[in-house]
XYZ file of C-alpha atoms in Angstrom:
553
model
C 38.544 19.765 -44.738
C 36.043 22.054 -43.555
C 36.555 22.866 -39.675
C 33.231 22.270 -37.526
C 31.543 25.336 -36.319
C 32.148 26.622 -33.492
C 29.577 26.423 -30.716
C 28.066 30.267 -28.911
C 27.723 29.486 -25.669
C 29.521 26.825 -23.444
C 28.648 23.320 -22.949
C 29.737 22.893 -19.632
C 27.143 23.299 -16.220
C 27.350 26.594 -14.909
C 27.673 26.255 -11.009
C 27.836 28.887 -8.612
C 31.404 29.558 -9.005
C 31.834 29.069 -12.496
C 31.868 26.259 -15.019
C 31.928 23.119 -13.386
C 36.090 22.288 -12.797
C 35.070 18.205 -13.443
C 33.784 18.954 -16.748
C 36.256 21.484 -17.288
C 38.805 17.875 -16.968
C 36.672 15.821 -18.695
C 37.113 17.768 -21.504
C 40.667 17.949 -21.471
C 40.965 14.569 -21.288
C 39.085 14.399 -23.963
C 41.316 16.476 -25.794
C 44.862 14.555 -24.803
C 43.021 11.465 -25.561
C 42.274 12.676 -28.959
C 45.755 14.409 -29.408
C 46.998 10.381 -28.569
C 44.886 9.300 -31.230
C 46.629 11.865 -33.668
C 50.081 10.553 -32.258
C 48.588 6.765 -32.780
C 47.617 7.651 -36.385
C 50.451 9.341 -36.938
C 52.585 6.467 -36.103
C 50.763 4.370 -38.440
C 51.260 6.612 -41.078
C 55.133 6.486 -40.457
C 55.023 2.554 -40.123
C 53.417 2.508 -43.284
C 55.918 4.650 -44.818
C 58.429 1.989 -43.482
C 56.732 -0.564 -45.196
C 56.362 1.365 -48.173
C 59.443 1.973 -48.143
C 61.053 -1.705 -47.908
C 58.707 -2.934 -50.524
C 60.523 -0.379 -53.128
C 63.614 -1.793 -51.598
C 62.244 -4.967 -52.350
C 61.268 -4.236 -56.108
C 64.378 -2.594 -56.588
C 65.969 -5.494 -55.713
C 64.014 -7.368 -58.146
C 64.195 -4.997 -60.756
C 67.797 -5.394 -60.451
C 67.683 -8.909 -60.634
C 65.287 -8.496 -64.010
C 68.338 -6.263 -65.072
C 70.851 -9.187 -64.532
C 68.775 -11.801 -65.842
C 68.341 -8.966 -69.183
C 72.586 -8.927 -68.645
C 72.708 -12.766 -68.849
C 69.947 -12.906 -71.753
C 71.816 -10.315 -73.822
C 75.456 -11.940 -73.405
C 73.825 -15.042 -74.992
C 75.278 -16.062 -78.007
C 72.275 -17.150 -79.442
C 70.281 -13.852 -78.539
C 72.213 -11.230 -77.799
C 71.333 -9.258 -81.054
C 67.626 -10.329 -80.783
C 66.131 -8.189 -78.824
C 63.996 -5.451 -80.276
C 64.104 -1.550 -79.869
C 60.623 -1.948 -78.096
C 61.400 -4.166 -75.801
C 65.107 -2.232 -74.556
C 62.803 0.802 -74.383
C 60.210 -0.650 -72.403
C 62.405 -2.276 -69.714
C 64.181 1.626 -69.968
C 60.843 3.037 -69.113
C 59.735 0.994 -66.442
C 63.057 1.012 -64.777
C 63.043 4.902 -65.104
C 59.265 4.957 -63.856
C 60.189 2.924 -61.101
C 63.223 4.568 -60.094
C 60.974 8.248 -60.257
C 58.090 6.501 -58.203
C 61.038 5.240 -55.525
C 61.770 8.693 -54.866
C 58.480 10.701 -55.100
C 57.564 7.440 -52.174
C 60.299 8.084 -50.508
C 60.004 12.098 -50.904
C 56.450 11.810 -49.463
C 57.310 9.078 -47.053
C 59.515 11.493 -45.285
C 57.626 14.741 -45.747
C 53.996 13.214 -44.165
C 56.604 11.551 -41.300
C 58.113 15.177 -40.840
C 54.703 16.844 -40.927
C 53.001 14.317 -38.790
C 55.993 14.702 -36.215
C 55.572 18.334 -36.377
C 51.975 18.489 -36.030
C 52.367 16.224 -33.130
C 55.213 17.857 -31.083
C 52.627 21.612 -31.847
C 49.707 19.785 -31.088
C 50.687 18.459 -28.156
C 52.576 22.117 -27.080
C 49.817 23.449 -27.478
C 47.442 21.246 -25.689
C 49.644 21.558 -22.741
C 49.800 25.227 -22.972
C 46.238 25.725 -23.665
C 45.470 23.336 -20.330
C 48.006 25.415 -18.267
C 46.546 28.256 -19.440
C 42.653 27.545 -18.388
C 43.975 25.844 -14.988
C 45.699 29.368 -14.261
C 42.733 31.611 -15.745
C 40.821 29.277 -13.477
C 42.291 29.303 -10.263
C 42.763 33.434 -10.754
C 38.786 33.621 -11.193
C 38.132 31.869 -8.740
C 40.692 33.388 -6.351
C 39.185 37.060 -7.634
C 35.585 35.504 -7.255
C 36.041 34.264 -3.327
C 37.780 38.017 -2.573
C 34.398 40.085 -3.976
C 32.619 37.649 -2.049
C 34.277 37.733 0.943
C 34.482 41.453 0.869
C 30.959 41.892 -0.396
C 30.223 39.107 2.957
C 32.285 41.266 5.381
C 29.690 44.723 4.281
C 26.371 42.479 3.850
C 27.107 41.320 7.933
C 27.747 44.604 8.770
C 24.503 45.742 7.189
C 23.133 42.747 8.600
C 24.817 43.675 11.856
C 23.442 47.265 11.809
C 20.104 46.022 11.306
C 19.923 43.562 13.928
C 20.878 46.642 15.888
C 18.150 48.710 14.665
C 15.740 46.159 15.315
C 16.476 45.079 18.868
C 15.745 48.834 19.209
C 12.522 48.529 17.805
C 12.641 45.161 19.604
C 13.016 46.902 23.095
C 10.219 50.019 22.156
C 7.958 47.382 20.821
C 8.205 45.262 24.052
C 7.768 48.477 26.423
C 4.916 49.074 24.409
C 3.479 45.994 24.782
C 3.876 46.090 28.421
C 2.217 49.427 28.437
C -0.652 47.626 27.013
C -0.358 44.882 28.900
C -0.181 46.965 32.266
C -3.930 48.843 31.108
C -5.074 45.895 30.397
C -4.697 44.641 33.634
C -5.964 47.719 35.020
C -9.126 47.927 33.010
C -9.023 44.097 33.600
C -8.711 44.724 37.355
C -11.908 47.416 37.305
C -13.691 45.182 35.456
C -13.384 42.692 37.582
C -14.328 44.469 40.349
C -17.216 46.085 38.878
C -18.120 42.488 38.486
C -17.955 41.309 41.764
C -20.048 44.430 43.149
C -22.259 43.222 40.816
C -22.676 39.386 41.945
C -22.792 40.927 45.406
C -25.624 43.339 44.582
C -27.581 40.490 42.623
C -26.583 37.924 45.577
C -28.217 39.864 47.862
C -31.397 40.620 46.120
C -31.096 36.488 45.061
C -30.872 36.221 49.332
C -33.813 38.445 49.988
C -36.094 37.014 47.065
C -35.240 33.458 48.497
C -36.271 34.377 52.157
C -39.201 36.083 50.513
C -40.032 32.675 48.644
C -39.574 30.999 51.794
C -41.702 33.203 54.061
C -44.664 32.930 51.375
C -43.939 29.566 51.207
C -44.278 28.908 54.873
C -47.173 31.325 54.860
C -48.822 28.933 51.991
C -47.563 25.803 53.759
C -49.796 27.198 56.992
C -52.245 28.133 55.350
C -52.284 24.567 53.454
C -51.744 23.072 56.730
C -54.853 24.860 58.622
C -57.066 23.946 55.272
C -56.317 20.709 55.667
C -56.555 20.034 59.070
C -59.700 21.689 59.341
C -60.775 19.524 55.875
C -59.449 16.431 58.191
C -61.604 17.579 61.038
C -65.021 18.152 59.537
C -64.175 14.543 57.608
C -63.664 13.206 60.972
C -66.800 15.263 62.765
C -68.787 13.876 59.383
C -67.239 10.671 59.729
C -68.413 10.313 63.465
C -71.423 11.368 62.901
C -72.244 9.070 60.259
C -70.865 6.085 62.222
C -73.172 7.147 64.876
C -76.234 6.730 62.829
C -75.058 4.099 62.013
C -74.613 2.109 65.145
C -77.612 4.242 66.313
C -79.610 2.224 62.975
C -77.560 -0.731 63.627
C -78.818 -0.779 67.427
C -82.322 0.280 66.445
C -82.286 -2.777 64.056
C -80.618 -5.424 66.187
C -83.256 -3.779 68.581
C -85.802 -4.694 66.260
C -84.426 -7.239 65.577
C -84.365 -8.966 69.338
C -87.634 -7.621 69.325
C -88.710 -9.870 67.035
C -86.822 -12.596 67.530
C -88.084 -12.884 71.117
C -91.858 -13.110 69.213
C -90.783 -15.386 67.255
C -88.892 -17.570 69.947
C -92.319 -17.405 71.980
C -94.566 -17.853 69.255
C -92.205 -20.427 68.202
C -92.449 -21.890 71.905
C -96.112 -21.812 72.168
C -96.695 -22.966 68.797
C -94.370 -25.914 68.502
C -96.019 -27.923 65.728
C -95.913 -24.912 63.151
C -92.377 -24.784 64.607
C -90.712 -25.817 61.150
C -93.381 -22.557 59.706
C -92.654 -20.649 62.091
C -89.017 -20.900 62.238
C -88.734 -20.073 58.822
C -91.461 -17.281 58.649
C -88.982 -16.021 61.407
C -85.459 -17.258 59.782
C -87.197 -15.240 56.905
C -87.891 -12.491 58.718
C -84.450 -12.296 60.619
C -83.026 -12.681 56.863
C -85.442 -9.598 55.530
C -84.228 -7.573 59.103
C -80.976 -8.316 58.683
C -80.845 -7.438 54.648
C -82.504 -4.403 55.564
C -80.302 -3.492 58.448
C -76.931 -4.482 56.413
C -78.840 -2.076 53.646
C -79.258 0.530 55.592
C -75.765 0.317 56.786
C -74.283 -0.268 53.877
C -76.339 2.716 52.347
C -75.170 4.982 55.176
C -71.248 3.982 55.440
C -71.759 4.584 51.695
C -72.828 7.803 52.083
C -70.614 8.581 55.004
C -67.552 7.890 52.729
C -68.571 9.767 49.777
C -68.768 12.542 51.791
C -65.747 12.009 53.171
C -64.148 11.228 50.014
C -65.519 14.640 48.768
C -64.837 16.436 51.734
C -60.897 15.092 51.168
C -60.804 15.484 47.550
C -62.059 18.871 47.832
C -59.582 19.508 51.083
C -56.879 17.692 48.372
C -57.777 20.088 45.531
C -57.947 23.210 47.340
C -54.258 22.105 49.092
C -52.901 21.134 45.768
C -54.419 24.479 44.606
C -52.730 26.785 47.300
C -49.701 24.550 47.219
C -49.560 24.491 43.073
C -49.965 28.810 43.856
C -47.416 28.953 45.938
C -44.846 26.614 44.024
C -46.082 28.787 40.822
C -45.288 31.964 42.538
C -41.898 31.375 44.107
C -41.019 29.783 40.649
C -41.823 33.017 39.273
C -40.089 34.967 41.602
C -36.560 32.757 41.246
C -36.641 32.250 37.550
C -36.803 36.613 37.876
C -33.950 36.919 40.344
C -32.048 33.936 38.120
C -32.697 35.575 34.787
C -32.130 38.845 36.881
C -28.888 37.131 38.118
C -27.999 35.872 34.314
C -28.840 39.069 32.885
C -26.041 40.657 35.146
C -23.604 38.270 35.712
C -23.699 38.026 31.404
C -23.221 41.747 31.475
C -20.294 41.047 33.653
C -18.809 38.364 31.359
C -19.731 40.588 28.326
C -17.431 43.556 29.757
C -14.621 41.409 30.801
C -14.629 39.162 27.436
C -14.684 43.143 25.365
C -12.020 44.088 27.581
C -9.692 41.299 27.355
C -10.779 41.422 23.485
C -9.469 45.116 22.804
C -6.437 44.334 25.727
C -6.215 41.327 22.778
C -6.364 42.986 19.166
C -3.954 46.128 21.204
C -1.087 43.046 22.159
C -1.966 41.595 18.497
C -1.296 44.435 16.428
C 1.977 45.792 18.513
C 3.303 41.805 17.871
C 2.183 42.080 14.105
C 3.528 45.272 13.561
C 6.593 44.238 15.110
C 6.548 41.216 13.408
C 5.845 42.833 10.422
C 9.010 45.282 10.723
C 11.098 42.343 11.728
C 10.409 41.135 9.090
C 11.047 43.673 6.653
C 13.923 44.228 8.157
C 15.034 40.683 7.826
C 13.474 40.496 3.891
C 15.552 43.760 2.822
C 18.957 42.440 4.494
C 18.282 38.872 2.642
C 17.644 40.909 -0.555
C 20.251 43.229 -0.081
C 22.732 39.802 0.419
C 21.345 37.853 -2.533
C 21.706 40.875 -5.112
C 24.787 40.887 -3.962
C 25.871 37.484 -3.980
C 24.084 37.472 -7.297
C 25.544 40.098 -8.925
C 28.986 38.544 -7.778
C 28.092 35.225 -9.008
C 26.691 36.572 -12.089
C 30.118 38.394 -12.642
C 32.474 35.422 -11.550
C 30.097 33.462 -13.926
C 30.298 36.402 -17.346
C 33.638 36.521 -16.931
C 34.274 32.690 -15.927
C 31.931 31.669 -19.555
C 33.988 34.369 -21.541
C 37.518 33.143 -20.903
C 36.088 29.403 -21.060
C 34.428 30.216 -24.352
C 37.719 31.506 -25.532
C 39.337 28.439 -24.282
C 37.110 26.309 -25.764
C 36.946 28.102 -28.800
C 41.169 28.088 -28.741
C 40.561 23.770 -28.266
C 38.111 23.744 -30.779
C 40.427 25.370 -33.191
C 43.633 22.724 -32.323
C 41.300 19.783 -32.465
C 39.675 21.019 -35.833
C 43.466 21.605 -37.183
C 44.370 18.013 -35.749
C 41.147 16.666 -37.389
C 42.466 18.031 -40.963
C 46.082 17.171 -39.945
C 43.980 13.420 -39.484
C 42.463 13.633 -42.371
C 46.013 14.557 -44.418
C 47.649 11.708 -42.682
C 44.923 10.001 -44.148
C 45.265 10.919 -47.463
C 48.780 10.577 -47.605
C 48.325 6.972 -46.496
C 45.764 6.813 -49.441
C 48.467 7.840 -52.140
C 51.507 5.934 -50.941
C 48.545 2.811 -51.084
C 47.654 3.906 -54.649
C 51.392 4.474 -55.105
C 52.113 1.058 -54.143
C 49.605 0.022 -56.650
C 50.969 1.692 -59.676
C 54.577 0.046 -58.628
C 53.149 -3.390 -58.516
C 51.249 -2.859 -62.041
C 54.580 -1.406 -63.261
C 56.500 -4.447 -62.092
C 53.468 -6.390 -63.661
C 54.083 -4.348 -66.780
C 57.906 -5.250 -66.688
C 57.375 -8.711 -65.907
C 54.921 -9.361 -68.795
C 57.924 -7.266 -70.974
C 60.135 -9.544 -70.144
C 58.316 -12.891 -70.772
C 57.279 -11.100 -74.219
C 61.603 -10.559 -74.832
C 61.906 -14.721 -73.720
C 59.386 -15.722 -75.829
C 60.772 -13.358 -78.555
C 64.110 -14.469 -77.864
C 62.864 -18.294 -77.829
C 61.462 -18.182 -81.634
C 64.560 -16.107 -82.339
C 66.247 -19.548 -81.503
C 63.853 -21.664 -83.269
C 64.527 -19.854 -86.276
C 67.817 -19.945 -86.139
C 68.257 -23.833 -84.844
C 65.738 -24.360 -88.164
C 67.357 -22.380 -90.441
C 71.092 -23.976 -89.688
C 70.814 -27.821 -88.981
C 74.356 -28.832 -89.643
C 76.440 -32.004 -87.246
C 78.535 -29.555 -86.182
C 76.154 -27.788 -84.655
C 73.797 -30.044 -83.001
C 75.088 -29.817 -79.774
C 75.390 -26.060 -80.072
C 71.475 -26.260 -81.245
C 70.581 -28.575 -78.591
C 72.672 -26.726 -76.040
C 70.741 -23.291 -77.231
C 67.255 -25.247 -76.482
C 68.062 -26.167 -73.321
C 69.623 -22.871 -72.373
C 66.365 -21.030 -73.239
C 64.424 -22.274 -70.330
C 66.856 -22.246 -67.963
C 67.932 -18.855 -68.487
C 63.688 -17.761 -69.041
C 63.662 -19.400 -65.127
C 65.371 -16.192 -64.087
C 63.093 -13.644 -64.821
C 60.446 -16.057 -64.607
C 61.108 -16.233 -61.003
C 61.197 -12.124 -60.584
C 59.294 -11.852 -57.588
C 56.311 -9.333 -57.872
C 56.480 -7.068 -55.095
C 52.110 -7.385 -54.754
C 52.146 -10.416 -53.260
C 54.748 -9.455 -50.843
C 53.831 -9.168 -46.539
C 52.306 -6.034 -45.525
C 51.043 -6.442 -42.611
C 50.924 -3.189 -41.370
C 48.623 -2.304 -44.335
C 44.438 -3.006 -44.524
C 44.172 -3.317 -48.564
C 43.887 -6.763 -50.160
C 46.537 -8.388 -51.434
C 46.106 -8.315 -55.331
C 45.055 -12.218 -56.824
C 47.886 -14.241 -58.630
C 48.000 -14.478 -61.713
C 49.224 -17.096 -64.392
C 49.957 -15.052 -67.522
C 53.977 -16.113 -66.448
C 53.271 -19.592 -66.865
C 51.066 -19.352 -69.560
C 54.141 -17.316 -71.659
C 56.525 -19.830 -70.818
C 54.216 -22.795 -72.363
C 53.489 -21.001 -75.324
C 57.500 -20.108 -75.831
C 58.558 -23.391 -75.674
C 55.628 -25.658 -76.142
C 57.276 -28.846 -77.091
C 59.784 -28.894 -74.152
C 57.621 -28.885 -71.276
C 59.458 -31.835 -69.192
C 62.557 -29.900 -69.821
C 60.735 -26.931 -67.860
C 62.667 -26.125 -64.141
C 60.088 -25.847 -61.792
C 60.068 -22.537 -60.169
C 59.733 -22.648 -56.105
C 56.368 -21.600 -54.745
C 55.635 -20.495 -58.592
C 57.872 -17.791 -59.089
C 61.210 -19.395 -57.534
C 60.933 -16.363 -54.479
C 58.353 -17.487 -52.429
C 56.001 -14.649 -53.805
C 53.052 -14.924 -56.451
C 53.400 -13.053 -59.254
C 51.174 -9.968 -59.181
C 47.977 -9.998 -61.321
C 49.208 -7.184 -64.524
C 46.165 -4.469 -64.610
C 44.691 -2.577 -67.899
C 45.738 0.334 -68.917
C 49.662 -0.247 -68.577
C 51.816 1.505 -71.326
């Protein structure tokens, strides 16, 4: 048997510390479960050595009992001198043959259950040395492995140590630094502030003074407005008067008239009573015309009066909204210049203190990057420095961890290849003493089928002779002879045939019966067939007679 190849590399998971110690069990379970296999196989093949070995017990036994019924044939009268050369050599072979196949079964028998024991006890030896082996090889890496590391540990922390050290140092510079800064900051901060303040007092003050300027030429304009208008309000009124005097002086001119002429008319109306009705209304008309004229007049002057006033307002109105529209323009002007004035300066202001906090700023942002950034340098080499190390001890602890586990494995590999073929021997061996078995039960066919051939032989021996000698005297000699024949043909008839015997220890089939027994005893005594003894269970044993296979000698 060819062994399997060995694997290169490991199949177990590498873990930090080495090959993973579950796996590492797992597969030495595996490898006592196998070896318990073996021992299970092996066991099998002794058991059916055993049974090997009882059924050549048992064919010995019949072959002995062939040999007695041959004994009891032989001291026959009738055929003792019958029996052929070929026949007494044939039952000397097979008993020879049988005899040599005994011992090469029992030879083998105890050379595979030697072997297998041996193979066994080493295989198990050396299972439980190999396992004691890889537990000690383990627990030594591993007890070499957490040394380095906690040695290599003990110098990273003081490196780490060191560092931490080094950078408080820079720490401490780094945060005098930055208080440096921060103190000129607050300095500049300071001066700008107060350059700021100066600033919004200056522009204040000239905000103040342009306000009391805007409300001096405001008053000034609101005066001014003021006498406009009140002189506008006078001449209205003075215009106004005077046009309500002409008025009542029309108005009184008119009623006047108008009396005048109503007195006329009253008289005329008086002395002329019967044109009364005409002269009432030439007078009612009259009055009418005076008073449509009058109310004209009036209405014509008032009209005239209030346009004039009207005018006289709206152009008071216009020239107050004008002065007051000049004014409002001009202390606009005057407070959108102190107020962009004031925006231009106080943005100045804001402009200095936002570049000054800025660079105060960027100054404290680059002394905390570049401490940051040593930090972390600082920090990146001691994690480097750590993990190479802790790498380079892991990848040591692992080298040497996958070596001697290779070598272990490779040592397992090599036992559980050698038990394989040790299997597969077992196997064979099993195989033969099967075939073995075979060849015994087509020998004891052989024999059996020899034997039947020497009965029927031996039967027309008898005929012959009971034929050829038919005298009184011997009729119950010849009739005793007859009767013998099948009786003593029952023994060997009933020679068990060890194929059909119980193996129940073995898988193979037992072989079919045959009837070639039967079938010889009918044709050597055909006309006697109620005189036949009727063998038990066929062959008088409880067995079947074992079908005979070709090819026997």
């Amino acid at each position: 048997m060819v062994a399997p190849e060995k694997p290169q590399h490991p199949a177990f998971a590498v873990t930090r510390k080495g090959y993973d110690p579950n796996q590492v069990d797992a597969r030495i379970a595996q490898l006592t479960s196998e070896l318990k296999t073996t021992s299970h196989g092996r066991d099998e093949a002794v058991a059916t050595a055993g049974e090997l070995t009882k059924a050549l017990t048992t064919a010995q036994a019949e072959l002995s009992e062939a040999k007695a019924a041959l004994v009891r044939v032989t001291s026959s009268p009738a055929g003792a001198g019958a029996i052929s050369e070929r026949v007494r050599m044939m039952v000397q072979l097979a008993e020879d043959e049988i005899a040599d196949l005994r011992r090469s079964a029992e030879a083998d028998a105890a050379s595979t259950r030697a072997e297998a024991d041996r193979y066994a006890h080493e295989t198990q030896r050396a299972a439980d040395k190999a396992a004691k082996e890889s537990e000690a090889e383990r627990q030594r890496l591993l007890a070499e492995t957490h040394a380095d590391l906690a040695a290599r540990s003990e110098a990273l922390d003081a490196r780490i140590a060191a560092a931490e050290k080094d950078l408080a140092a820079r720490q401490a510079d780094l945060e005098s630094r930055i208080a440096a800064a921060e103190a000129d900051i607050a300095t500049r901060t300071a001066a700008a502030d107060e350059e700021i303040a100066a600033r919004l007092a200056d522009l204040e003050a000239r905000l103040k003074a342009g306000n009391e300027d805007i409300a001096t030429r405001t008053a000034a304009a609101d005066a001014d407005i003021a006498a406009r208008t009140a002189a506008a309000n006078e001449d209205i009124a003075t215009r106004t008067a005077a046009a309500d005097a002409e008025i009542a002086t029309r108005l009184a001119a008119a009623e006047e008239d108008i009396a005048t002429r109503t007195a006329a008319a009253d008289a005329e109306i008086a002395s002329r009573t019967e044109a009364a009705d005409r002269a009432r209304a030439e007078a009612d008309q009259a009055a009418a015309a005076a008073r449509a004229e009058a109310d004209q007049v009036a209405l014509i002057a008032r009209t005239q009066a209030d346009e004039a006033a009207a005018e006289a307002r709206a152009k008071a109105d216009a020239e107050s909204q004008h002065a007051r529209l000049a004014a409002d323009a001009e202390a606009r002007r005057i407070r959108d210049e102190k107020d962009a004035e004031a925006l231009r300066v106080r943005t100045e202001a804001d402009e200095a203190a936002a570049q000054a906090r800025a660079e105060a700023d960027a100054a404290a942002e680059a002394a905390r990057r570049a401490a940051d950034e040593e930090s972390a340098r600082l920090r990146a080499e001691a994690d480097a420095a750590a993990e190479a190390a802790a790498a380079q001890a892991r990848a040591e602890a692992d080298r040497r961890a996958s070596e001697e586990i290779a070598i272990k494995k490779a040592q397992a590999e090599t036992a559980l290849a050698d038990a394989l073929q040790k299997q597969t021997e077992a196997t064979e061996s099993r195989t033969l003493a099967l075939d073995l078995r075979t060849k015994v039960a087509d020998r004891i066919a052989a024999t059996n089928e020899a034997v039947q051939e020497a009965l029927r032989f031996l039967g027309s021996q008898e005929e012959e002779a009971a034929s050829a000698d038919p005298s009184p005297a011997d009729a119950p000699s010849q009739a005793s002879a007859p009767t013998a024949g099948p009786s003593q043909t029952s023994a060997p008839t009933a020679a068990p045939s060890p194929t059909g015997s119980p193996a129940p220890a073995l898988p193979q089939p037992t072989p079919r019966p045959t009837s070639s027994t039967s079938d010889a005893q009918s044709t050597a005594d055909p006309q006697q067939p109620a005189e036949q003894p009727t063998p038990r269970n066929g062959n008088g044993n409880g067995r079947r007679p074992g079908r005979p296979r070709a090819g026997r000698s």
